[in-house]
Tab-separated table of N, CA and C in Angstrom:
chain	number	residue	atom	x	y	z
U	1	MET	N	88.151	151.772	118.822
U	1	MET	CA	88.200	151.123	117.525
U	1	MET	C	89.570	150.463	117.353
U	2	PRO	N	89.560	149.135	117.009
U	2	PRO	CA	90.820	148.418	116.859
U	2	PRO	C	91.583	148.899	115.631
U	3	SER	N	92.887	148.781	115.701
U	3	SER	CA	93.725	149.205	114.577
U	3	SER	C	93.739	148.122	113.509
U	4	VAL	N	94.105	148.511	112.314
U	4	VAL	CA	94.203	147.577	111.186
U	4	VAL	C	95.274	146.524	111.480
U	5	VAL	N	96.401	146.952	112.043
U	5	VAL	CA	97.476	146.028	112.383
U	5	VAL	C	96.977	145.022	113.429
U	6	GLY	N	96.224	145.474	114.382
U	6	GLY	CA	95.677	144.599	115.417
U	6	GLY	C	94.726	143.570	114.818
U	7	LEU	N	93.882	143.994	113.883
U	7	LEU	CA	92.971	143.064	113.214
U	7	LEU	C	93.752	142.016	112.405
U	8	LEU	N	94.790	142.452	111.691
U	8	LEU	CA	95.615	141.528	110.910
U	8	LEU	C	96.327	140.527	111.820
U	9	GLU	N	96.845	141.013	112.956
U	9	GLU	CA	97.526	140.118	113.895
U	9	GLU	C	96.558	139.088	114.459
U	10	GLU	N	95.334	139.493	114.722
U	10	GLU	CA	94.324	138.580	115.238
U	10	GLU	C	94.000	137.495	114.205
U	11	ARG	N	93.830	137.898	112.957
U	11	ARG	CA	93.558	136.922	111.892
U	11	ARG	C	94.764	136.017	111.656
U	12	GLU	N	95.965	136.571	111.748
U	12	GLU	CA	97.184	135.784	111.582
U	12	GLU	C	97.254	134.714	112.675
U	13	ARG	N	96.946	135.102	113.909
U	13	ARG	CA	96.944	134.175	115.027
U	13	ARG	C	95.944	133.042	114.776
U	14	GLY	N	94.774	133.380	114.298
U	14	GLY	CA	93.751	132.375	113.988
U	14	GLY	C	94.213	131.429	112.884
U	15	ALA	N	94.844	131.972	111.851
U	15	ALA	CA	95.345	131.151	110.741
U	15	ALA	C	96.463	130.236	111.234
U	16	ARG	N	97.357	130.753	112.085
U	16	ARG	CA	98.458	129.955	112.620
U	16	ARG	C	97.908	128.798	113.467
U	17	GLN	N	96.910	129.096	114.283
U	17	GLN	CA	96.312	128.047	115.110
U	17	GLN	C	95.663	126.970	114.239
U	18	ARG	N	95.016	127.405	113.173
U	18	ARG	CA	94.382	126.441	112.249
U	18	ARG	C	95.447	125.552	111.595
U	19	VAL	N	96.567	126.147	111.190
U	19	VAL	CA	97.670	125.395	110.583
U	19	VAL	C	98.208	124.377	111.593
U	20	GLU	N	98.372	124.773	112.843
U	20	GLU	CA	98.881	123.868	113.869
U	20	GLU	C	97.931	122.694	114.090
U	21	VAL	N	96.646	122.963	114.122
U	21	VAL	CA	95.652	121.902	114.285
U	21	VAL	C	95.721	120.937	113.097
U	22	LEU	N	95.809	121.478	111.882
U	22	LEU	CA	95.870	120.630	110.690
U	22	LEU	C	97.163	119.817	110.647
U	23	ARG	N	98.268	120.417	111.086
U	23	ARG	CA	99.538	119.671	111.132
U	23	ARG	C	99.444	118.498	112.107
U	24	GLU	N	98.840	118.737	113.266
U	24	GLU	CA	98.664	117.658	114.234
U	24	GLU	C	97.788	116.547	113.655
U	25	GLU	N	96.718	116.936	112.973
U	25	GLU	CA	95.832	115.958	112.340
U	25	GLU	C	96.578	115.192	111.249
U	26	ALA	N	97.379	115.894	110.447
U	26	ALA	CA	98.159	115.240	109.388
U	26	ALA	C	99.168	114.268	109.994
U	27	ASP	N	99.820	114.651	111.072
U	27	ASP	CA	100.772	113.761	111.740
U	27	ASP	C	100.064	112.507	112.250
U	28	ARG	N	98.872	112.691	112.809
U	28	ARG	CA	98.103	111.559	113.311
U	28	ARG	C	97.723	110.626	112.165
U	29	VAL	N	97.250	111.192	111.052
U	29	VAL	CA	96.850	110.384	109.899
U	29	VAL	C	98.063	109.665	109.303
U	30	LEU	N	99.193	110.331	109.196
U	30	LEU	CA	100.405	109.701	108.662
U	30	LEU	C	100.866	108.551	109.564
U	31	ALA	N	100.762	108.726	110.867
U	31	ALA	CA	101.138	107.651	111.788
U	31	ALA	C	100.192	106.464	111.618
U	32	GLU	N	98.903	106.732	111.460
U	32	GLU	CA	97.920	105.681	111.249
U	32	GLU	C	98.185	104.959	109.922
U	33	LEU	N	98.515	105.736	108.893
U	33	LEU	CA	98.838	105.165	107.589
U	33	LEU	C	100.069	104.273	107.684
U	34	ARG	N	101.083	104.719	108.393
U	34	ARG	CA	102.299	103.929	108.577
U	34	ARG	C	101.973	102.598	109.254
U	35	ASP	N	101.150	102.644	110.293
U	35	ASP	CA	100.750	101.423	111.000
U	35	ASP	C	99.977	100.480	110.073
U	36	ALA	N	99.059	101.042	109.299
U	36	ALA	CA	98.265	100.228	108.378
U	36	ALA	C	99.143	99.597	107.302
U	37	GLU	N	100.114	100.344	106.801
U	37	GLU	CA	101.023	99.802	105.787
U	37	GLU	C	101.880	98.676	106.366
U	38	LEU	N	102.337	98.839	107.604
U	38	LEU	CA	103.119	97.783	108.252
U	38	LEU	C	102.276	96.528	108.447
U	39	PHE	N	101.023	96.722	108.845
U	39	PHE	CA	100.101	95.605	109.032
U	39	PHE	C	99.899	94.863	107.712
U	40	TRP	N	99.678	95.621	106.627
U	40	TRP	CA	99.490	95.057	105.289
U	40	TRP	C	100.752	94.321	104.852
U	41	GLU	N	101.901	94.911	105.093
U	41	GLU	CA	103.183	94.325	104.696
U	41	GLU	C	103.393	92.959	105.366
U	42	ARG	N	102.903	92.806	106.598
U	42	ARG	CA	103.022	91.512	107.283
U	42	ARG	C	102.314	90.417	106.498
U	43	PHE	N	101.146	90.716	105.939
U	43	PHE	CA	100.410	89.714	105.162
U	43	PHE	C	101.109	89.413	103.841
U	44	VAL	N	101.646	90.436	103.206
U	44	VAL	CA	102.376	90.225	101.957
U	44	VAL	C	103.580	89.327	102.220
U	45	THR	N	104.310	89.620	103.285
U	45	THR	CA	105.483	88.814	103.637
U	45	THR	C	105.063	87.387	103.984
U	46	ALA	N	103.991	87.246	104.738
U	46	ALA	CA	103.514	85.915	105.111
U	46	ALA	C	103.155	85.103	103.874
U	47	ARG	N	102.484	85.741	102.902
U	47	ARG	CA	102.118	85.040	101.675
U	47	ARG	C	103.360	84.616	100.912
U	48	GLU	N	104.352	85.498	100.814
U	48	GLU	CA	105.587	85.171	100.103
U	48	GLU	C	106.328	84.024	100.787
U	49	VAL	N	106.390	84.049	102.109
U	49	VAL	CA	107.052	82.975	102.848
U	49	VAL	C	106.297	81.665	102.647
U	50	LEU	N	104.979	81.708	102.673
U	50	LEU	CA	104.181	80.507	102.470
U	50	LEU	C	104.455	79.901	101.097
U	51	VAL	N	104.533	80.727	100.078
U	51	VAL	CA	104.828	80.225	98.729
U	51	VAL	C	106.200	79.566	98.710
U	52	GLU	N	107.184	80.174	99.372
U	52	GLU	CA	108.524	79.581	99.430
U	52	GLU	C	108.501	78.248	100.167
U	53	VAL	N	107.770	78.183	101.281
U	53	VAL	CA	107.709	76.945	102.064
U	53	VAL	C	107.026	75.850	101.243
U	54	LEU	N	105.950	76.192	100.580
U	54	LEU	CA	105.244	75.207	99.761
U	54	LEU	C	106.091	74.765	98.576
U	55	ALA	N	106.975	75.643	98.125
U	55	ALA	CA	107.830	75.318	96.984
U	55	ALA	C	108.843	74.243	97.346
U	56	GLY	N	109.220	74.169	98.599
U	56	GLY	CA	110.167	73.152	99.040
U	56	GLY	C	111.576	73.433	98.554
U	57	PRO	N	112.387	72.390	98.453
U	57	PRO	CA	113.798	72.576	98.127
U	57	PRO	C	114.046	73.066	96.706
U	58	GLY	N	113.059	73.013	95.812
U	58	GLY	CA	113.247	73.454	94.425
U	58	GLY	C	113.366	74.945	94.286
U	59	GLY	N	113.158	75.705	95.337
U	59	GLY	CA	113.328	77.153	95.298
U	59	GLY	C	112.152	77.907	94.734
U	60	GLY	N	110.982	77.284	94.596
U	60	GLY	CA	109.808	78.022	94.166
U	60	GLY	C	109.551	77.953	92.684
U	61	ALA	N	110.427	77.334	91.902
U	61	ALA	CA	110.249	77.305	90.461
U	61	ALA	C	109.052	76.441	90.081
U	62	ASP	N	108.792	75.377	90.842
U	62	ASP	CA	107.736	74.449	90.488
U	62	ASP	C	106.825	74.190	91.674
U	63	VAL	N	106.116	75.212	92.139
U	63	VAL	CA	105.274	75.095	93.321
U	63	VAL	C	104.273	73.960	93.163
U	64	GLU	N	103.647	73.844	92.009
U	64	GLU	CA	102.625	72.828	91.807
U	64	GLU	C	103.198	71.428	91.963
U	65	GLU	N	104.343	71.160	91.366
U	65	GLU	CA	104.900	69.812	91.417
U	65	GLU	C	105.349	69.430	92.817
U	66	THR	N	105.838	70.362	93.613
U	66	THR	CA	106.290	70.011	94.951
U	66	THR	C	105.161	70.071	95.968
U	67	ALA	N	104.163	70.899	95.756
U	67	ALA	CA	103.105	71.062	96.742
U	67	ALA	C	102.038	69.978	96.631
U	68	VAL	N	101.689	69.544	95.437
U	68	VAL	CA	100.606	68.592	95.258
U	68	VAL	C	100.909	67.247	95.895
U	69	PRO	N	102.109	66.656	95.703
U	69	PRO	CA	102.358	65.379	96.351
U	69	PRO	C	102.239	65.446	97.875
U	70	VAL	N	102.596	66.559	98.488
U	70	VAL	CA	102.495	66.687	99.937
U	70	VAL	C	101.046	66.570	100.375
U	71	THR	N	100.108	67.215	99.653
U	71	THR	CA	98.697	67.158	100.048
U	71	THR	C	98.086	65.809	99.717
U	72	GLU	N	98.624	65.092	98.724
U	72	GLU	CA	98.077	63.796	98.365
U	72	GLU	C	98.719	62.665	99.183
U	73	ASN	N	99.874	62.911	99.748
U	73	ASN	CA	100.609	61.915	100.500
U	73	ASN	C	99.906	61.647	101.828
U	74	ALA	N	99.708	60.374	102.151
U	74	ALA	CA	99.008	60.036	103.395
U	74	ALA	C	99.948	60.056	104.596
U	75	ALA	N	101.254	60.169	104.383
U	75	ALA	CA	102.207	60.193	105.497
U	75	ALA	C	101.949	61.421	106.361
U	76	PRO	N	102.089	61.287	107.688
U	76	PRO	CA	101.797	62.414	108.580
U	76	PRO	C	102.935	63.440	108.597
U	77	THR	N	103.068	64.199	107.514
U	77	THR	CA	104.073	65.256	107.465
U	77	THR	C	103.372	66.581	107.679
U	78	PRO	N	103.985	67.492	108.428
U	78	PRO	CA	103.342	68.787	108.671
U	78	PRO	C	103.254	69.591	107.383
U	79	THR	N	102.099	70.205	107.153
U	79	THR	CA	101.923	71.060	105.985
U	79	THR	C	101.157	72.305	106.401
U	80	PRO	N	101.353	73.422	105.694
U	80	PRO	CA	100.639	74.643	106.045
U	80	PRO	C	99.175	74.641	105.630
U	81	THR	N	98.691	73.579	104.970
U	81	THR	CA	97.296	73.512	104.559
U	81	THR	C	96.424	73.315	105.790
U	82	PRO	N	95.371	74.149	105.987
U	82	PRO	CA	94.502	74.002	107.150
U	82	PRO	C	93.814	72.643	107.153
U	83	THR	N	93.457	72.137	108.341
U	83	THR	CA	92.816	70.838	108.458
U	83	THR	C	91.482	70.805	107.740
U	84	GLY	N	90.812	71.927	107.663
U	84	GLY	CA	89.510	71.986	107.013
U	84	GLY	C	89.587	71.867	105.512
U	85	GLY	N	90.767	71.832	104.942
U	85	GLY	CA	90.909	71.726	103.498
U	85	GLY	C	91.174	73.080	102.871
U	86	ARG	N	91.148	73.071	101.568
U	86	ARG	CA	91.443	74.294	100.826
U	86	ARG	C	90.265	75.252	100.861
U	87	VAL	N	90.567	76.517	100.743
U	87	VAL	CA	89.527	77.527	100.664
U	87	VAL	C	88.923	77.447	99.268
U	88	PRO	N	87.588	77.381	99.142
U	88	PRO	CA	86.974	77.275	97.824
U	88	PRO	C	87.446	78.416	96.915
U	89	GLY	N	87.850	78.050	95.713
U	89	GLY	CA	88.276	79.050	94.747
U	89	GLY	C	89.724	79.438	94.853
U	90	SER	N	90.446	78.878	95.836
U	90	SER	CA	91.838	79.286	96.006
U	90	SER	C	92.798	78.438	95.191
U	91	VAL	N	92.355	77.251	94.762
U	91	VAL	CA	93.225	76.353	94.019
U	91	VAL	C	93.015	76.579	92.526
U	92	VAL	N	94.116	76.830	91.825
U	92	VAL	CA	94.060	76.994	90.387
U	92	VAL	C	94.774	75.798	89.778
U	93	PRO	N	94.036	74.938	89.068
U	93	PRO	CA	94.684	73.769	88.480
U	93	PRO	C	95.625	74.177	87.354
U	94	VAL	N	96.615	73.345	87.118
U	94	VAL	CA	97.533	73.584	86.009
U	94	VAL	C	96.757	73.397	84.713
U	95	ARG	N	96.899	74.350	83.806
U	95	ARG	CA	96.210	74.276	82.526
U	95	ARG	C	96.947	73.291	81.633
U	96	GLY	N	96.211	72.385	81.054
U	96	GLY	CA	96.806	71.404	80.162
U	96	GLY	C	95.799	70.964	79.125
U	97	GLU	N	96.198	69.991	78.354
U	97	GLU	CA	95.338	69.439	77.305
U	97	GLU	C	94.036	68.935	77.917
U	98	GLY	N	92.915	69.403	77.413
U	98	GLY	CA	91.622	68.942	77.884
U	98	GLY	C	91.113	69.616	79.145
U	99	VAL	N	91.875	70.518	79.739
U	99	VAL	CA	91.432	71.212	80.949
U	99	VAL	C	90.690	72.477	80.504
U	100	GLU	N	89.420	72.538	80.851
U	100	GLU	CA	88.561	73.645	80.408
U	100	GLU	C	88.508	74.769	81.445
U	101	VAL	N	88.111	75.948	80.998
U	101	VAL	CA	87.966	77.111	81.871
U	101	VAL	C	86.942	76.826	82.969
U	102	ALA	N	86.010	75.933	82.705
U	102	ALA	CA	84.952	75.616	83.668
U	102	ALA	C	85.496	75.029	84.974
U	103	VAL	N	86.737	74.514	84.983
U	103	VAL	CA	87.294	73.959	86.227
U	103	VAL	C	87.723	75.061	87.188
U	104	LEU	N	87.840	76.271	86.687
U	104	LEU	CA	88.255	77.399	87.527
U	104	LEU	C	87.106	77.869	88.400
U	105	SER	N	87.448	78.519	89.506
U	105	SER	CA	86.425	79.097	90.379
U	105	SER	C	85.715	80.223	89.628
U	106	PRO	N	84.521	80.616	90.082
U	106	PRO	CA	83.813	81.713	89.420
U	106	PRO	C	84.643	83.003	89.342
U	107	ASP	N	85.397	83.329	90.393
U	107	ASP	CA	86.234	84.538	90.356
U	107	ASP	C	87.280	84.448	89.251
U	108	HIS	N	87.915	83.296	89.143
U	108	HIS	CA	88.937	83.115	88.117
U	108	HIS	C	88.312	83.111	86.720
U	109	GLN	N	87.108	82.554	86.595
U	109	GLN	CA	86.414	82.566	85.304
U	109	GLN	C	86.071	83.995	84.891
U	110	ARG	N	85.704	84.829	85.861
U	110	ARG	CA	85.401	86.237	85.542
U	110	ARG	C	86.650	86.949	85.046
U	111	ILE	N	87.798	86.638	85.624
U	111	ILE	CA	89.056	87.243	85.174
U	111	ILE	C	89.342	86.820	83.740
U	112	VAL	N	89.135	85.539	83.443
U	112	VAL	CA	89.325	85.057	82.069
U	112	VAL	C	88.383	85.812	81.136
U	113	GLY	N	87.133	86.007	81.545
U	113	GLY	CA	86.166	86.739	80.726
U	113	GLY	C	86.592	88.172	80.445
U	114	VAL	N	87.113	88.840	81.475
U	114	VAL	CA	87.577	90.228	81.305
U	114	VAL	C	88.730	90.269	80.306
U	115	LEU	N	89.672	89.355	80.457
U	115	LEU	CA	90.829	89.353	79.555
U	115	LEU	C	90.444	88.916	78.142
U	116	ALA	N	89.460	88.028	78.028
U	116	ALA	CA	89.003	87.597	76.702
U	116	ALA	C	88.336	88.755	75.962
U	117	ALA	N	87.661	89.629	76.699
U	117	ALA	CA	86.961	90.755	76.088
U	117	ALA	C	87.895	91.919	75.753
U	118	SER	N	89.101	91.883	76.267
U	118	SER	CA	90.025	92.998	76.054
U	118	SER	C	90.964	92.708	74.881
U	119	PRO	N	91.094	93.669	73.964
U	119	PRO	CA	92.010	93.474	72.837
U	119	PRO	C	93.480	93.650	73.232
U	120	VAL	N	93.721	94.200	74.423
U	120	VAL	CA	95.091	94.445	74.881
U	120	VAL	C	95.299	93.818	76.258
U	121	ALA	N	96.559	93.638	76.633
U	121	ALA	CA	96.890	93.135	77.965
U	121	ALA	C	96.480	94.179	79.007
U	122	LEU	N	96.092	93.716	80.171
U	122	LEU	CA	95.607	94.619	81.226
U	122	LEU	C	96.457	94.514	82.483
U	123	ALA	N	96.571	95.638	83.181
U	123	ALA	CA	97.219	95.674	84.488
U	123	ALA	C	96.188	95.240	85.535
U	124	CYS	N	96.661	94.879	86.707
U	124	CYS	CA	95.773	94.380	87.764
U	124	CYS	C	94.707	95.407	88.153
U	125	GLY	N	95.074	96.677	88.197
U	125	GLY	CA	94.096	97.715	88.527
U	125	GLY	C	92.994	97.804	87.484
U	126	GLU	N	93.368	97.623	86.227
U	126	GLU	CA	92.373	97.656	85.147
U	126	GLU	C	91.454	96.438	85.213
U	127	ILE	N	92.026	95.294	85.555
U	127	ILE	CA	91.210	94.087	85.704
U	127	ILE	C	90.236	94.270	86.871
U	128	ALA	N	90.723	94.826	87.981
U	128	ALA	CA	89.855	95.065	89.146
U	128	ALA	C	88.697	95.979	88.764
U	129	SER	N	88.998	97.045	88.039
U	129	SER	CA	87.936	97.969	87.606
U	129	SER	C	86.932	97.260	86.710
U	130	ALA	N	87.425	96.459	85.764
U	130	ALA	CA	86.535	95.747	84.851
U	130	ALA	C	85.657	94.732	85.600
U	131	LEU	N	86.142	94.245	86.724
U	131	LEU	CA	85.360	93.312	87.546
U	131	LEU	C	84.365	94.045	88.442
U	132	GLY	N	84.411	95.374	88.418
U	132	GLY	CA	83.502	96.161	89.241
U	132	GLY	C	83.998	96.364	90.663
U	133	LEU	N	85.286	96.127	90.890
U	133	LEU	CA	85.854	96.311	92.220
U	133	LEU	C	86.395	97.730	92.360
U	134	GLU	N	86.444	98.211	93.597
U	134	GLU	CA	87.049	99.512	93.857
U	134	GLU	C	88.545	99.418	93.588
U	135	ARG	N	89.127	100.515	93.082
U	135	ARG	CA	90.569	100.516	92.830
U	135	ARG	C	91.299	100.963	94.087
U	136	VAL	N	91.232	100.109	95.092
U	136	VAL	CA	91.952	100.337	96.344
U	136	VAL	C	93.026	99.257	96.445
U	137	PRO	N	94.110	99.530	97.165
U	137	PRO	CA	95.214	98.571	97.219
U	137	PRO	C	94.810	97.142	97.580
U	138	ALA	N	93.914	96.970	98.521
U	138	ALA	CA	93.538	95.619	98.944
U	138	ALA	C	92.855	94.850	97.818
U	139	LYS	N	91.967	95.492	97.083
U	139	LYS	CA	91.261	94.819	95.983
U	139	LYS	C	92.225	94.521	94.842
U	140	ILE	N	93.097	95.478	94.520
U	140	ILE	CA	94.065	95.277	93.439
U	140	ILE	C	95.030	94.163	93.813
U	141	GLU	N	95.443	94.099	95.073
U	141	GLU	CA	96.345	93.040	95.526
U	141	GLU	C	95.662	91.676	95.427
U	142	GLY	N	94.375	91.620	95.728
U	142	GLY	CA	93.633	90.369	95.583
U	142	GLY	C	93.601	89.903	94.135
U	143	VAL	N	93.348	90.838	93.217
U	143	VAL	CA	93.350	90.504	91.785
U	143	VAL	C	94.758	90.099	91.369
U	144	ARG	N	95.769	90.836	91.833
U	144	ARG	CA	97.153	90.528	91.468
U	144	ARG	C	97.528	89.107	91.895
U	145	SER	N	97.106	88.740	93.087
U	145	SER	CA	97.386	87.405	93.592
U	145	SER	C	96.734	86.345	92.710
U	146	LYS	N	95.484	86.567	92.337
U	146	LYS	CA	94.773	85.596	91.499
U	146	LYS	C	95.397	85.483	90.108
U	147	VAL	N	95.674	86.614	89.462
U	147	VAL	CA	96.222	86.539	88.092
U	147	VAL	C	97.648	86.001	88.095
U	148	ALA	N	98.412	86.288	89.152
U	148	ALA	CA	99.774	85.748	89.228
U	148	ALA	C	99.717	84.226	89.331
U	149	ARG	N	98.801	83.707	90.157
U	149	ARG	CA	98.648	82.262	90.284
U	149	ARG	C	98.193	81.664	88.959
U	150	MET	N	97.275	82.346	88.269
U	150	MET	CA	96.804	81.842	86.978
U	150	MET	C	97.935	81.835	85.946
U	151	ALA	N	98.806	82.829	86.009
U	151	ALA	CA	99.945	82.865	85.084
U	151	ALA	C	100.917	81.725	85.404
U	152	GLU	N	101.150	81.479	86.691
U	152	GLU	CA	102.031	80.380	87.107
U	152	GLU	C	101.504	79.035	86.621
U	153	ARG	N	100.199	78.906	86.559
U	153	ARG	CA	99.583	77.625	86.213
U	153	ARG	C	99.251	77.511	84.727
U	154	GLY	N	99.665	78.499	83.922
U	154	GLY	CA	99.525	78.378	82.471
U	154	GLY	C	98.248	78.919	81.864
U	155	TRP	N	97.431	79.628	82.632
U	155	TRP	CA	96.183	80.178	82.104
U	155	TRP	C	96.389	81.560	81.485
U	156	LEU	N	97.334	82.313	82.023
U	156	LEU	CA	97.580	83.679	81.557
U	156	LEU	C	99.053	83.862	81.208
U	157	VAL	N	99.324	84.918	80.459
U	157	VAL	CA	100.695	85.296	80.136
U	157	VAL	C	100.960	86.627	80.828
U	158	LYS	N	102.047	86.679	81.595
U	158	LYS	CA	102.443	87.939	82.220
U	158	LYS	C	103.492	88.576	81.323
U	159	GLU	N	103.174	89.757	80.818
U	159	GLU	CA	104.100	90.461	79.950
U	159	GLU	C	105.168	91.148	80.785
U	160	PRO	N	106.311	91.504	80.176
U	160	PRO	CA	107.372	92.195	80.921
U	160	PRO	C	106.892	93.499	81.572
U	161	SER	N	105.858	94.098	81.004
U	161	SER	CA	105.315	95.345	81.556
U	161	SER	C	104.497	95.103	82.822
U	162	GLY	N	104.276	93.814	83.175
U	162	GLY	CA	103.465	93.501	84.352
U	162	GLY	C	101.992	93.369	84.026
U	163	ARG	N	101.642	93.487	82.753
U	163	ARG	CA	100.249	93.334	82.326
U	163	ARG	C	99.985	91.876	81.989
U	164	PHE	N	98.710	91.499	82.000
U	164	PHE	CA	98.339	90.114	81.773
U	164	PHE	C	97.420	89.982	80.569
U	165	THR	N	97.539	88.847	79.903
U	165	THR	CA	96.656	88.497	78.795
U	165	THR	C	96.421	86.994	78.824
U	166	LEU	N	95.407	86.534	78.105
U	166	LEU	CA	95.156	85.085	78.040
U	166	LEU	C	96.233	84.404	77.228
U	167	VAL	N	96.455	83.125	77.511
U	167	VAL	CA	97.361	82.358	76.663
U	167	VAL	C	96.703	82.272	75.291
U	168	PRO	N	97.496	82.219	74.216
U	168	PRO	CA	96.928	82.206	72.863
U	168	PRO	C	95.872	81.113	72.640
U	169	ALA	N	96.061	79.934	73.236
U	169	ALA	CA	95.081	78.845	73.033
U	169	ALA	C	93.708	79.228	73.559
U	170	LEU	N	93.626	79.964	74.656
U	170	LEU	CA	92.320	80.388	75.185
U	170	LEU	C	91.731	81.531	74.371
U	171	ARG	N	92.576	82.428	73.918
U	171	ARG	CA	92.113	83.556	73.126
U	171	ARG	C	91.550	83.054	71.801
U	172	GLY	N	92.159	81.994	71.268
U	172	GLY	CA	91.716	81.462	69.989
U	172	GLY	C	90.552	80.497	70.103
U	173	GLY	N	90.101	80.264	71.341
U	173	GLY	CA	88.936	79.398	71.532
U	173	GLY	C	89.304	77.963	71.870
U	174	GLY	N	90.628	77.667	72.001
U	174	GLY	CA	91.041	76.309	72.356
U	174	GLY	C	90.856	76.050	73.827
U	175	SER	N	91.198	74.823	74.279
U	175	SER	CA	91.010	74.499	75.700
U	175	SER	C	92.140	74.955	76.540
């Protein structure tokens, strides 16, 4: 008959082995997470660099004014715009007198609808949830990119808290 101490030592050994296996698994998952974050960071950096390049010598303050003439200019100057043209829904026109919400892509119109229905400013994660998207970093980053562009072009107001709301003219029913 085994001793009580022997039984405890056997269970301790089993628990220690389980901890070691879990630590190895955790190390593997953390390494995978680190790689995935680095991969994601490359795209974020690429997008930021692209915005700076499109901004030209003005330093990014007026992306629309410096980028539009380049795409309309017939001179053969290199531009980061693909030969196939713009991706549908990626261009957000500058909001101005007589420019209606209908000119926006369906995705951007849905964002306007979510913000119009909300009595308070919303964070990107809240907008993603209201759109029926999963609250995962990739989806939230996609929404963040869209609302940031809409704010740059005069459709939304970005509050100091990082939350977004419609410009007063849209909230009040104006164009």
